[in-house]
Tab-separated table of C-alpha atoms in Angstrom:
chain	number	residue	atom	x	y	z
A	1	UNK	CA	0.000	0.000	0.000
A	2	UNK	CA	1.940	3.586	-1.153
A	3	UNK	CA	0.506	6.001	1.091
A	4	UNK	CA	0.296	9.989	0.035
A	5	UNK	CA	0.500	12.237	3.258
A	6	UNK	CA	0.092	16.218	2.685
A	7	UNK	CA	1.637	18.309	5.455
A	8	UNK	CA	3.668	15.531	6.269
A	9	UNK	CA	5.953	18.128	8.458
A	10	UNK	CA	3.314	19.068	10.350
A	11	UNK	CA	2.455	17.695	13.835
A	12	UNK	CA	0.078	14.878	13.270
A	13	UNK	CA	2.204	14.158	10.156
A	14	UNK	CA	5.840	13.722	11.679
A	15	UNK	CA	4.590	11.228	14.067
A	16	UNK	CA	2.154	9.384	11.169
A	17	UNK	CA	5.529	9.321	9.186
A	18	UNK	CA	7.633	8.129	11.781
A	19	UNK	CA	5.198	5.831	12.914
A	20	UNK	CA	4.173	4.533	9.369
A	21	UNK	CA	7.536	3.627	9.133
A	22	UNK	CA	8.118	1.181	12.199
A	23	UNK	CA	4.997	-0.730	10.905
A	24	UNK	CA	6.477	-0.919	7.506
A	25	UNK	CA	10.109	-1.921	8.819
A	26	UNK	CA	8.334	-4.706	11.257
A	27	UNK	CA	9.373	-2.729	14.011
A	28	UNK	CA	5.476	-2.074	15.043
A	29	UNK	CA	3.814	-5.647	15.024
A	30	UNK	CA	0.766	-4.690	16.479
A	31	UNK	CA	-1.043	-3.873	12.833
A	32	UNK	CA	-0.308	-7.298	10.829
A	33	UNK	CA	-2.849	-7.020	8.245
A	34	UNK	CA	-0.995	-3.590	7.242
A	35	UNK	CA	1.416	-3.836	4.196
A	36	UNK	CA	3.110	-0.753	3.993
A	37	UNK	CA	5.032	0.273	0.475
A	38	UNK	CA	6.587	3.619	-0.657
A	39	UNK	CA	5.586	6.532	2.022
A	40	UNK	CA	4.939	9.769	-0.336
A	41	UNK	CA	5.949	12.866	2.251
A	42	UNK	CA	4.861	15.892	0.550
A	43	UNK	CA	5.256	19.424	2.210
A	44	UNK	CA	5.202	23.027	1.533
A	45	UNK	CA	9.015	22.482	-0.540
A	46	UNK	CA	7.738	20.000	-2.709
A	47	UNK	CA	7.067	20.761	-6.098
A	48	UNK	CA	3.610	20.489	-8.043
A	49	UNK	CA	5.734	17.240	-10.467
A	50	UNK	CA	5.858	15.442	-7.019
A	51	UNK	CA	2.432	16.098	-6.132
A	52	UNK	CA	1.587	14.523	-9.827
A	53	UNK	CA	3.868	11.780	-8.966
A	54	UNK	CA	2.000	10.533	-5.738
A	55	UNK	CA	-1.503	11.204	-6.458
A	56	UNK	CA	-0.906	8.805	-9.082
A	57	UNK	CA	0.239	5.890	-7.501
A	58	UNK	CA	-1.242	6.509	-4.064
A	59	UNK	CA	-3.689	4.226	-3.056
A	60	UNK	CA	-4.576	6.248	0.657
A	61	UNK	CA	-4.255	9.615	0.944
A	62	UNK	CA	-3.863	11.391	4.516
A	63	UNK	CA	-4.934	15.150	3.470
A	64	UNK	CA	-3.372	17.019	6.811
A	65	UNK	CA	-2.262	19.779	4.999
A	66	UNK	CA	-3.325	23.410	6.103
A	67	UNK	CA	-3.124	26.303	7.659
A	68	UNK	CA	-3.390	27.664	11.447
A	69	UNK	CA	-2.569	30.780	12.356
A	70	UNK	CA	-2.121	32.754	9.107
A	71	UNK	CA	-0.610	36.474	9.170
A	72	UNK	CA	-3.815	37.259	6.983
A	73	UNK	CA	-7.129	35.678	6.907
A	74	UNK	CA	-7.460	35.050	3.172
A	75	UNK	CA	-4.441	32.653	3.628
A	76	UNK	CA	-6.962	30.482	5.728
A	77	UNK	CA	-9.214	30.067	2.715
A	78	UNK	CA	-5.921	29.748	0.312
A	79	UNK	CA	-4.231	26.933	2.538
A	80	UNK	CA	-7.671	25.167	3.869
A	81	UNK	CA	-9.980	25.117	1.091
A	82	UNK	CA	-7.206	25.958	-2.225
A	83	UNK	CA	-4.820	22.890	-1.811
A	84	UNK	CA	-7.643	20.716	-1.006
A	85	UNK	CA	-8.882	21.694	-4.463
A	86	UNK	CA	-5.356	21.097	-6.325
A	87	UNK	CA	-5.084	17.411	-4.622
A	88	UNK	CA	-8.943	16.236	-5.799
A	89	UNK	CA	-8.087	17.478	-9.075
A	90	UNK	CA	-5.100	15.661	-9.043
A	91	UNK	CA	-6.432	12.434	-8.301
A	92	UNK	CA	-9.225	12.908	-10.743
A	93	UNK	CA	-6.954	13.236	-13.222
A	94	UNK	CA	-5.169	10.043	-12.799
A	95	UNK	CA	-8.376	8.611	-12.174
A	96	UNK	CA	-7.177	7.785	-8.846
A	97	UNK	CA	-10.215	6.936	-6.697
A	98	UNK	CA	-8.422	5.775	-3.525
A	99	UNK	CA	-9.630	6.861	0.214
A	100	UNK	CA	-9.059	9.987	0.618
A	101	UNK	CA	-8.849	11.562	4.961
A	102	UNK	CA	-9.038	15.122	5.624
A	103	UNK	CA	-8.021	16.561	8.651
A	104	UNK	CA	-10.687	18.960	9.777
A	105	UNK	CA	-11.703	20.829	13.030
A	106	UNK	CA	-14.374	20.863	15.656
A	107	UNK	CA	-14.769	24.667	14.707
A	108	UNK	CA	-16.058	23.746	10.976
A	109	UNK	CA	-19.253	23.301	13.231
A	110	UNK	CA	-19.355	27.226	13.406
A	111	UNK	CA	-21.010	26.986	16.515
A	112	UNK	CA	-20.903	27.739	20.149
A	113	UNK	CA	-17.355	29.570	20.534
A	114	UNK	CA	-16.988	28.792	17.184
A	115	UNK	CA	-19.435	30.547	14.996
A	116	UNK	CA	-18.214	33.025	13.018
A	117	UNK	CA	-14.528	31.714	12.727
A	118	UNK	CA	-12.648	32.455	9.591
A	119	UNK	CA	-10.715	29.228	10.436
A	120	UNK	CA	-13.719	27.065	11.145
A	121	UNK	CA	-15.372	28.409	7.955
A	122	UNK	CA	-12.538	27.213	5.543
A	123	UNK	CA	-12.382	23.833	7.441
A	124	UNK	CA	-16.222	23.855	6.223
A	125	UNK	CA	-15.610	24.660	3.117
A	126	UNK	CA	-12.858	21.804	2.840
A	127	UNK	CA	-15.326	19.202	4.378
A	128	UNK	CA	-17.933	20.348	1.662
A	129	UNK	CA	-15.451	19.826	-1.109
A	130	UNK	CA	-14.874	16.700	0.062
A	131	UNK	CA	-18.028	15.556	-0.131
A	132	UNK	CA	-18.795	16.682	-3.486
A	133	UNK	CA	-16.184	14.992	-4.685
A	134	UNK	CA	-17.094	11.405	-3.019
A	135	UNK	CA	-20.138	11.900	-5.081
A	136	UNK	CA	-18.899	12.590	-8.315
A	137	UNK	CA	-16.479	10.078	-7.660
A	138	UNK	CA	-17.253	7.140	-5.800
A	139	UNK	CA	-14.441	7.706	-3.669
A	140	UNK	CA	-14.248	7.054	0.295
A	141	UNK	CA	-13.439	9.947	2.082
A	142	UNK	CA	-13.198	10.146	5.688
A	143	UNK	CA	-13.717	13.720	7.396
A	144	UNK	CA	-12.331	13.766	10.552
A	145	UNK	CA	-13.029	16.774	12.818
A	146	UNK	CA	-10.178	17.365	15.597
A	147	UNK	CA	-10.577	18.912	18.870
A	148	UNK	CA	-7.572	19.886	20.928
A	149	UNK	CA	-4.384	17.621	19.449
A	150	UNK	CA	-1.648	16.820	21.989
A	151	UNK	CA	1.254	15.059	22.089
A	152	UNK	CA	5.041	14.592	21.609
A	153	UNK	CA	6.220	17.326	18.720
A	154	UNK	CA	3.051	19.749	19.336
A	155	UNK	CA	4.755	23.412	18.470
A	156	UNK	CA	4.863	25.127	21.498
A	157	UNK	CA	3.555	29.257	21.922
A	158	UNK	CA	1.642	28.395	18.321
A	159	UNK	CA	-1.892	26.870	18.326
A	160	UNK	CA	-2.221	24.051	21.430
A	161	UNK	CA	-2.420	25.591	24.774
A	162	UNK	CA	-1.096	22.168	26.276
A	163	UNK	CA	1.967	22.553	24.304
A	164	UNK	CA	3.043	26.016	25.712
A	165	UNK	CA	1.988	24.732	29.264
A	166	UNK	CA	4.270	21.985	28.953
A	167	UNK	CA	7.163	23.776	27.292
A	168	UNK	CA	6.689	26.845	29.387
A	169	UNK	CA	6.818	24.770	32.897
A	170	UNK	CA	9.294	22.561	31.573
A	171	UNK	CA	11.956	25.866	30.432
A	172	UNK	CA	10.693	27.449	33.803
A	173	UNK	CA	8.485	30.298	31.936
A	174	UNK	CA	5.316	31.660	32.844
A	175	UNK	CA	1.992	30.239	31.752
A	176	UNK	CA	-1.440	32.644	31.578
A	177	UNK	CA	-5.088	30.505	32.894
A	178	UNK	CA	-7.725	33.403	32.567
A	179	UNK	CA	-9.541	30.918	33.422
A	180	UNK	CA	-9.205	27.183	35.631
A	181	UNK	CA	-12.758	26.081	34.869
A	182	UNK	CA	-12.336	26.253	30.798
A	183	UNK	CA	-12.553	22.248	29.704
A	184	UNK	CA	-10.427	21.174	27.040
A	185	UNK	CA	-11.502	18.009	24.965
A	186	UNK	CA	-7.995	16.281	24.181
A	187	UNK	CA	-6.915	13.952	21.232
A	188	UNK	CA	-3.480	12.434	22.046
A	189	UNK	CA	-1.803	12.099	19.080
A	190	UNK	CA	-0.832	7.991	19.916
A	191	UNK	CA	-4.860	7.856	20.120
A	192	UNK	CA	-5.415	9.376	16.970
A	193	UNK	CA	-2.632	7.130	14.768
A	194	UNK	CA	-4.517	4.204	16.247
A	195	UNK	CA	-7.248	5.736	14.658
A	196	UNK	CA	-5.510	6.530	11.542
A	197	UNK	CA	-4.342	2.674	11.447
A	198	UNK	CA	-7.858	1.470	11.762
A	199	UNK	CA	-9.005	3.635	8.740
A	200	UNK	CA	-5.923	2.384	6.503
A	201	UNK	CA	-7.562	-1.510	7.304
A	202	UNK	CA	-10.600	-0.266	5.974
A	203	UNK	CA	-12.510	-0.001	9.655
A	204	UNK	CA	-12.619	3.974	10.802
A	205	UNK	CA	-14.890	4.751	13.528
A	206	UNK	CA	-18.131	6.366	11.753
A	207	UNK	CA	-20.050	9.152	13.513
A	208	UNK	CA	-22.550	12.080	12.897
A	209	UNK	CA	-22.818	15.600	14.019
A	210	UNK	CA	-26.346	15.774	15.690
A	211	UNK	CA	-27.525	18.997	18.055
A	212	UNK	CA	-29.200	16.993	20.479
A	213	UNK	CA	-28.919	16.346	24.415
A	214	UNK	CA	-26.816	13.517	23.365
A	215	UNK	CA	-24.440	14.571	21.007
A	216	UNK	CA	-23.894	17.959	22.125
A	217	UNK	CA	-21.128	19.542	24.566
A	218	UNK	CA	-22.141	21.927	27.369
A	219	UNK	CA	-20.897	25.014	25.381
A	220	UNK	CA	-23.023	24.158	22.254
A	221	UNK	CA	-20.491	22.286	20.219
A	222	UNK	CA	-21.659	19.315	18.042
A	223	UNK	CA	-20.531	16.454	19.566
A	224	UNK	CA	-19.812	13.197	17.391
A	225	UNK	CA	-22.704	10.188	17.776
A	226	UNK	CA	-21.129	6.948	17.026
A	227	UNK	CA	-22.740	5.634	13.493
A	228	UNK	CA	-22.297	2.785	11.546
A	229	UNK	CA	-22.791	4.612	7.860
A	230	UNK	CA	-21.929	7.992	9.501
A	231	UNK	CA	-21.097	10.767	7.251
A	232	UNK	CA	-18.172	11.555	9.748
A	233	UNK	CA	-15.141	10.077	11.061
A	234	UNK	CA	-13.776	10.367	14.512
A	235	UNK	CA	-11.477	9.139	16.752
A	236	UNK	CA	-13.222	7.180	19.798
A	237	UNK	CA	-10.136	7.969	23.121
A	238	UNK	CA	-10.430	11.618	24.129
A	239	UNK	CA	-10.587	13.136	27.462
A	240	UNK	CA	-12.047	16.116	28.584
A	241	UNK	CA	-10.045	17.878	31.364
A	242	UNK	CA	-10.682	21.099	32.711
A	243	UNK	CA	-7.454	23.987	31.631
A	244	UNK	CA	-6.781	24.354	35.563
A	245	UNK	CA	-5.797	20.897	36.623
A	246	UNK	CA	-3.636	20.819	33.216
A	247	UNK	CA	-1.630	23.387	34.771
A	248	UNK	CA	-1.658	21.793	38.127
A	249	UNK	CA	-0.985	18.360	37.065
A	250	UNK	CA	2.250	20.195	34.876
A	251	UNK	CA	3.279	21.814	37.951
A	252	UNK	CA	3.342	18.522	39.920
A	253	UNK	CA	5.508	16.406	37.111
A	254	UNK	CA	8.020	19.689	37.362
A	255	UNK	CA	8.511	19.583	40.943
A	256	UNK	CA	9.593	15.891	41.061
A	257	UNK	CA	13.086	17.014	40.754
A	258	UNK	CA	12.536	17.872	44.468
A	259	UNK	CA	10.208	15.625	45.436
A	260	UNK	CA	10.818	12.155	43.425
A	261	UNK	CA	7.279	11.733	43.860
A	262	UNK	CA	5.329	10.974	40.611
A	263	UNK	CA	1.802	11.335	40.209
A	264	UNK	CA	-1.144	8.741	39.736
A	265	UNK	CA	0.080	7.569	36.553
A	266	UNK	CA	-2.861	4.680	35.569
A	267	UNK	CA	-2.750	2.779	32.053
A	268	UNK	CA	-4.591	5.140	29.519
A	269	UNK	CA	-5.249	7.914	31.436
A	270	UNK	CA	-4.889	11.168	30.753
A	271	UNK	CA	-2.192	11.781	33.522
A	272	UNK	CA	-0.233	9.101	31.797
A	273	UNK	CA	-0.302	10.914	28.554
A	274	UNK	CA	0.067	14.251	29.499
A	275	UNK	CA	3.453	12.884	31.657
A	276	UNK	CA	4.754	11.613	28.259
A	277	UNK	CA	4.041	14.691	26.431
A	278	UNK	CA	5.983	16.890	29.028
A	279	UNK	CA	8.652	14.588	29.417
A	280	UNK	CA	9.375	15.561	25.528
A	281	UNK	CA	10.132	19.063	25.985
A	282	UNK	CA	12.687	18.905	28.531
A	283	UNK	CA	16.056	20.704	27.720
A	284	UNK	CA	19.512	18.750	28.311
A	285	UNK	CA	19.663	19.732	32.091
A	286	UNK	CA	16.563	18.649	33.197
A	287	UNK	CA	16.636	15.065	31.301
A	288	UNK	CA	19.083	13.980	34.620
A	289	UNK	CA	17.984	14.319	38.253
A	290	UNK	CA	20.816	14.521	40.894
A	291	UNK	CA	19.589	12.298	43.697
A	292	UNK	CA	20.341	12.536	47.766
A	293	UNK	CA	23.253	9.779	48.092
A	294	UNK	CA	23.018	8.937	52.190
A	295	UNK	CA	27.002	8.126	52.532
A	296	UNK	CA	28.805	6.729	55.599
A	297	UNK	CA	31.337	4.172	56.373
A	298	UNK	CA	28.815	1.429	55.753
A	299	UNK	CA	28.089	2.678	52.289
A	300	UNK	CA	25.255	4.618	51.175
A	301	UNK	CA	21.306	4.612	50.784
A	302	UNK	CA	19.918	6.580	48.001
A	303	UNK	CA	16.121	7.253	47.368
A	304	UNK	CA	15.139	7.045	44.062
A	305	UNK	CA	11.364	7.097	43.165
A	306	UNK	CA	8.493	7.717	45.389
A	307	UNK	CA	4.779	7.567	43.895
A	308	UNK	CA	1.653	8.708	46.174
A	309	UNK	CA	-0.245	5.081	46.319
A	310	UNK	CA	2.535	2.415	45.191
A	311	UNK	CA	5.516	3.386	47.419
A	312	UNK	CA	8.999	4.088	46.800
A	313	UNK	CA	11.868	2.408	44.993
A	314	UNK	CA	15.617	3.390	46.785
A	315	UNK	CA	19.297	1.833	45.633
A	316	UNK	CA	21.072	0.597	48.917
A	317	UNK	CA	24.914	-0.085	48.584
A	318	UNK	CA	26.618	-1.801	51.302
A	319	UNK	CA	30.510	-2.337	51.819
A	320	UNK	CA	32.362	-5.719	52.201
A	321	UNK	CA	30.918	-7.711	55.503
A	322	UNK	CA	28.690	-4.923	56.317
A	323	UNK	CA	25.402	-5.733	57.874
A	324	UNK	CA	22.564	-3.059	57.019
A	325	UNK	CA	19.029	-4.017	58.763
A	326	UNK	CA	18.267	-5.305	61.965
A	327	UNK	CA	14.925	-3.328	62.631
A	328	UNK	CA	11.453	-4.523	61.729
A	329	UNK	CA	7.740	-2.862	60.852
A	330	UNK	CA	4.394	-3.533	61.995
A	331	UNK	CA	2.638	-2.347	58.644
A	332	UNK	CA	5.757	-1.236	56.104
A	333	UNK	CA	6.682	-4.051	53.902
A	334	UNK	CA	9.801	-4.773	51.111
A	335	UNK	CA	11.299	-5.745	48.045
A	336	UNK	CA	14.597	-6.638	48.335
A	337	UNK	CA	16.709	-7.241	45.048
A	338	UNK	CA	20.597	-7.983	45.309
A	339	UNK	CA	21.475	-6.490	41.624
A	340	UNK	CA	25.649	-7.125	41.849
A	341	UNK	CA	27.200	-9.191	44.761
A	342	UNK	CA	26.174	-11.714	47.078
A	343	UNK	CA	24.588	-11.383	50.285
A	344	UNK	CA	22.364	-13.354	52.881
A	345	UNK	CA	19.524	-12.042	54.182
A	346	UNK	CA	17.676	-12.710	57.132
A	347	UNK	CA	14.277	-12.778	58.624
A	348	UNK	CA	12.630	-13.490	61.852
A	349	UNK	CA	9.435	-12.894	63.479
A	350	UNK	CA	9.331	-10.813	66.828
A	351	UNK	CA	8.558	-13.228	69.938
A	352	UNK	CA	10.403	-16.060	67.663
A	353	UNK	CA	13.436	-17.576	67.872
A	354	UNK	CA	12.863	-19.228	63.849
A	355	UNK	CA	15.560	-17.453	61.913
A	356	UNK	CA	14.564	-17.138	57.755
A	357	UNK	CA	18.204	-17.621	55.729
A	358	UNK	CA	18.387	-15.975	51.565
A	359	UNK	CA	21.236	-16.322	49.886
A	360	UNK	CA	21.326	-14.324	46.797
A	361	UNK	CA	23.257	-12.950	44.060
A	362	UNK	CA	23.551	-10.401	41.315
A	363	UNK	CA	23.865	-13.581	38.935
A	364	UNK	CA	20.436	-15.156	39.418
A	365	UNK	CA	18.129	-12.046	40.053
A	366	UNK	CA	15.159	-12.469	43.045
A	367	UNK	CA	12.529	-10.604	44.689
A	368	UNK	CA	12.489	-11.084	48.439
A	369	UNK	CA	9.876	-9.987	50.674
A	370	UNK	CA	10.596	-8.086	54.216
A	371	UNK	CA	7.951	-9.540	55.892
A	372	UNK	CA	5.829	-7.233	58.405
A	373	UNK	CA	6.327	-8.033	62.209
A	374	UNK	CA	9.899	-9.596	60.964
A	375	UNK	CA	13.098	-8.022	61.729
A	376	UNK	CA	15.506	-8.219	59.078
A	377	UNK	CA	18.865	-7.568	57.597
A	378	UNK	CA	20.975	-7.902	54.973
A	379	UNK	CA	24.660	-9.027	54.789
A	380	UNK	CA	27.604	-7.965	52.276
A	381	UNK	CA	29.461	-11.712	51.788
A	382	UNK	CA	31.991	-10.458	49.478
A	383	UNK	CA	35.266	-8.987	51.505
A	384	UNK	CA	36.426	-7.143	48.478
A	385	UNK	CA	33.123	-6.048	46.175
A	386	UNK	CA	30.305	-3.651	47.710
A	387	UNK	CA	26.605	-5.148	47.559
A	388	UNK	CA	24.231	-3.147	45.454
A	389	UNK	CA	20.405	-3.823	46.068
A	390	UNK	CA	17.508	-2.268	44.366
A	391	UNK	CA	14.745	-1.697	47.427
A	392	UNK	CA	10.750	-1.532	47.213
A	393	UNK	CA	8.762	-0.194	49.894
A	394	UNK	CA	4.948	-0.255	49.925
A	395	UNK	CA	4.941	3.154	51.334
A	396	UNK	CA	6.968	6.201	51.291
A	397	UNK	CA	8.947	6.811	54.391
A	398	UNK	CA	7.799	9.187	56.689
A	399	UNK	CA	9.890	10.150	59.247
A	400	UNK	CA	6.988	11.717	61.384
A	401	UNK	CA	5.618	7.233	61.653
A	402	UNK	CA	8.782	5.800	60.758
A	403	UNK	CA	7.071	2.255	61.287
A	404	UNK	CA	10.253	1.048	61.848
A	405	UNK	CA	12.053	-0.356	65.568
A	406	UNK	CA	15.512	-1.231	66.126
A	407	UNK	CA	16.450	-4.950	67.015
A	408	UNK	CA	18.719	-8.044	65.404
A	409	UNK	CA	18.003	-10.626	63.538
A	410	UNK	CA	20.189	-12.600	65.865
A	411	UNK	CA	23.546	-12.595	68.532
């Protein structure tokens, strides 16, 4: 399958491109019925031959050419509605009846905060074109109408208020909230490829536009109603999050320099993705944390990672024949992985005399648990190589309930 993308440069079309291309190399396994042939990246430097070139031998074409935040209106008309023009006529003249997406907008609904919008009405006017031509044609086309994009690569201090949030926080700028209670509805951009991947297979998610209690957002926006023959596309992950607690939850993944605490992080939320998308814009200097090594003759005890709900991971190094330990918990419980060296751990429950014996070794990797109401400790074997042991409590330490009393595992 060659596959024609316009505005491949773009956002949404560096990561299609990039991401078009692990599927195609075998590197992405996850979409086996996809057979992926010559990628046709065309962009504002190509020339009108090359456009020739791949409308003719394209058999899917991604339309996500156009244009945001012109200098003067007319240029929304000229990049939204013109090019849109110059590719149908292309493919009509090679008789070229492949699918055919366009990338439109939520504000080609021209309502709510959106009617009157130059941009919205050239995103209309696109959509219409599109249509037409589908019924002079035959051709599929699948109209897609974005909210909010976000992701890895969004241009920052340009058109996506998540973007500057996350580059601003991340370079230590200011960021402007007029208002905390404005809700955003978000499209990650991995959500939307997965989208994009189903409509290649020949299975996008239909929908229509309907102004009814069901399909409509609280500020009067068409909202998409899932339909089988639906004369729209959409993409079915999206989350709506109010502009306040974007800014908050930013604020939180900054300060884990300082606190090594990261936030609620579950699979497929929106935390999760947002945490990914900030992650990308940090500079050099902020990509490595200097951490709080504890040092003294016995070696050192470094904290590493500490998360609200699922405790805190900490690196423990201990010198030759040093014994670290000897205290036990009532509540606090452990993880206790011997990554290089060998050591013996031991366990054994208050009141008993029954004494629990682990040897272990950086050569054959195990989880051992601290048990609570056991005192424990662990022992350095080696008399030349220092013991290095990646530790899991359930809970972060707090030194206010330390949970934690003094006494050996034995005489």
């Amino acid at each position: 399958m060659n596959i024609l993308i316009t505005g491949a440069k773009g956002f949404v079309g560096r990561n299609l491109v990039e991401n078009l291309k692990n599927i195609r190399d075998g590197k992405n396994r996850t979409r086996p019925s996809l057979s992926i042939g010559e990628i046709c990246e065309y962009d504002r430097e190509n020339t009108p031959e090359d456009l020739e070139e791949y409308c003719a031998k394209a058999d899917f074409v991604f339309n996500l050419a156009g244009v945001n935040r012109p200098q003067d209106p007319k240029e929304f008309e000229e990049g939204n509605f013109g090019f849109a023009s110059v590719l149908l006529d292309t493919l009509k003249k090679h008789k070229n009846n492949c699918p055919v997406m366009l990338s439109s907008s939520v504000q080609a609904s021209l309502a709510g905060r959106y009617r009157g919008s130059e941009y919205g009405r050239s995103k209309k006017a696109g959509e219409d074109l599109f249509f037409a031509y589908a019924e002079e044609t035959g051709a599929e086309v699948l109209v897609y109408r974005f909210p909010n994009l976000a992701g890895k690569w969004v241009r920052p201090n340009y058109n996506s208020a998540v973007g500057t949030f996350c580059y601003n926080i991340s370079h230590d700028l200011p960021i402007r909230v007029d208002d905390p209670d404005t809700e955003l509805e978000i499209l990650f951009i991995d959500d939307l490829l997965e989208e994009m991947y189903d409509a290649l297979e020949g299975h996008p998610h239909r929908c229509d536009y309907m102004r009814s209690r069901r399909g409509e957002n609280t500020d009067g926006i068409p909202a998409p109603v899932p339909a089988e023959n639906g004369k729209y596309c959409y993409a079915p992950v999206t989350h709506k999050v109010k502009l306040g607690y974007i800014a908050d939850l930013l604020y939180r993944f900054a300060d884990q320099r300082k606190t090594l605490i990261v936030p609620s992080i579950p699979y497929g939320s929106f935390e999760k993705k947002l945490y990914s998308m900030y992650l990308s814009y940090l500079p050099k200097e902020k990509a490595v944390i200097d951490l709080d090594m504890k040092k003294d003759e016995r070696g050192s005890f470094t904290e590493v990672l500490k998360t609200l709900d699922h405790g805190q991971f900490s690196v423990n190094v201990s010198k030759p024949g040093i014994t670290k330990g000897e205290h036990w918990h009532n509540s606090k419980w452990e993880f206790f992985i011997v990554v290089h060296g060998e050591a013996l751990i031991r366990e054994r429950q208050i009141g008993s005399n029954e004494v629990l014996e682990f040897r272990v070794s950086g050569e054959k990797l195990q989880a051992v648990h601290m048990l609570p109401g056991y005192t424990h400790d662990i022992i350095n074997l080696s008399e030349e190589e220092d013991l290095v042991t990646l530790m899991w409590a359930n809970e972060i330490f707090d030194p206010e309930h330390p949970d934690t009393f003094r006494e050996k595992v034995a005489e």
